[in-house]
mmCIF file of C-alpha atoms in Angstrom:
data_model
loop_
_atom_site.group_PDB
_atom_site.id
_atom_site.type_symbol
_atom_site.label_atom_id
_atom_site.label_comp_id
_atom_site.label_asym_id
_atom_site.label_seq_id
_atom_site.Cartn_x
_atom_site.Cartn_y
_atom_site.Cartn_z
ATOM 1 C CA UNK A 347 0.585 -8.579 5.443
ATOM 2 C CA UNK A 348 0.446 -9.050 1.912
ATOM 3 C CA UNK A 349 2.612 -8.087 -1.521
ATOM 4 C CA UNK A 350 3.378 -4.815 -3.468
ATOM 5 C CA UNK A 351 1.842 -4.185 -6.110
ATOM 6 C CA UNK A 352 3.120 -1.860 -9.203
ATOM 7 C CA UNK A 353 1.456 -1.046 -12.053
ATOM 8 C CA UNK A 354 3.421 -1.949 -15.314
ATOM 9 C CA UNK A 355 5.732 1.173 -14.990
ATOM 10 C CA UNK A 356 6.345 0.066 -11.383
ATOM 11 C CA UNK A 357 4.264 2.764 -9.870
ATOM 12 C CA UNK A 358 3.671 1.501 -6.459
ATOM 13 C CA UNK A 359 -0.573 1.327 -5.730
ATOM 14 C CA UNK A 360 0.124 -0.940 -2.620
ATOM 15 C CA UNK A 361 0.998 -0.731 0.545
ATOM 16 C CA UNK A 362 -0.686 2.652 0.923
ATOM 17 C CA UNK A 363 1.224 5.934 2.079
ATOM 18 C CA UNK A 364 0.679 6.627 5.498
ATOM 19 C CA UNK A 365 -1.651 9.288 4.635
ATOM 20 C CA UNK A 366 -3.608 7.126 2.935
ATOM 21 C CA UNK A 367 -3.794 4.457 5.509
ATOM 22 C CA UNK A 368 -4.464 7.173 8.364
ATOM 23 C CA UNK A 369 -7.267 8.494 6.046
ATOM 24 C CA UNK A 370 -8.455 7.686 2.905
ATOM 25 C CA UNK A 371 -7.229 5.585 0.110
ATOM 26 C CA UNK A 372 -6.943 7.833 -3.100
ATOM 27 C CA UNK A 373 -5.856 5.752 -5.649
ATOM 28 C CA UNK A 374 -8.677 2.729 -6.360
ATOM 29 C CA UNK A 375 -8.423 3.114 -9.842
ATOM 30 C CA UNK A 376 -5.218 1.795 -10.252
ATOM 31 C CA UNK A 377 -5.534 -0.597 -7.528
ATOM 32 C CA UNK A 378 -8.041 -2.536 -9.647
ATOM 33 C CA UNK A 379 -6.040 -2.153 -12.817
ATOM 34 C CA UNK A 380 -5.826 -6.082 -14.352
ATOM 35 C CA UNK A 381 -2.262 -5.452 -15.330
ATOM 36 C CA UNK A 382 -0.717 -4.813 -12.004
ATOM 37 C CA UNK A 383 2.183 -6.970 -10.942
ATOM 38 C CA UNK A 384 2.865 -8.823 -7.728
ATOM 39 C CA UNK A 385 6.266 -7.700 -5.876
ATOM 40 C CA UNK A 386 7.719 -8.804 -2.553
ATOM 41 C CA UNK A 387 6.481 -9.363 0.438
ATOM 42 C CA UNK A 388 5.491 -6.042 2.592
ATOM 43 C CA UNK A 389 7.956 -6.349 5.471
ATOM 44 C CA UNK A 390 7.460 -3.222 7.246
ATOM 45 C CA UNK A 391 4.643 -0.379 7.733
ATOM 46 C CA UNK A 392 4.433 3.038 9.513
ATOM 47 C CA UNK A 393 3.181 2.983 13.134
ATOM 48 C CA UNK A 394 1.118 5.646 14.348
ATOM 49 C CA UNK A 395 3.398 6.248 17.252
ATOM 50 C CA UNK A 396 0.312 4.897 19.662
ATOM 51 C CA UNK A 397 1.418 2.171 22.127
ATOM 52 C CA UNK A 398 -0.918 -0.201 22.929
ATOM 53 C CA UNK A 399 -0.226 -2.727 25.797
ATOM 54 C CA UNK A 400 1.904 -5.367 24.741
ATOM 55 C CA UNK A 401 2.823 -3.867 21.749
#
């Protein structure tokens, strides 16, 4: 899945709200910032609701 990232005033940038990850992701800028910092491992996202089969 990946990590979180915060920028140095831990202001999460990653995993992306579930607006953004429906739609589009509004916050680039800060995503690319050189001074983010890695947290833990993402353990859990938002699920459309949507059932697919087998999941």
């Amino acid at each position: 899945m990946g990590s979180i990232l915060t920028t140095p005033d831990k202001e999460a940038v990653w995993p992306p709200t579930v607006t953004e990850a429906l739609g589009r992701y509004g916050r680039t800028d800060k995503l690319l910032r050189d001074d983010l910092e890695v947290g833990g491992v993402i353990h859990k996202v938002a699920r459309s609701g949507r059932r697919t089969p087998g999941g």
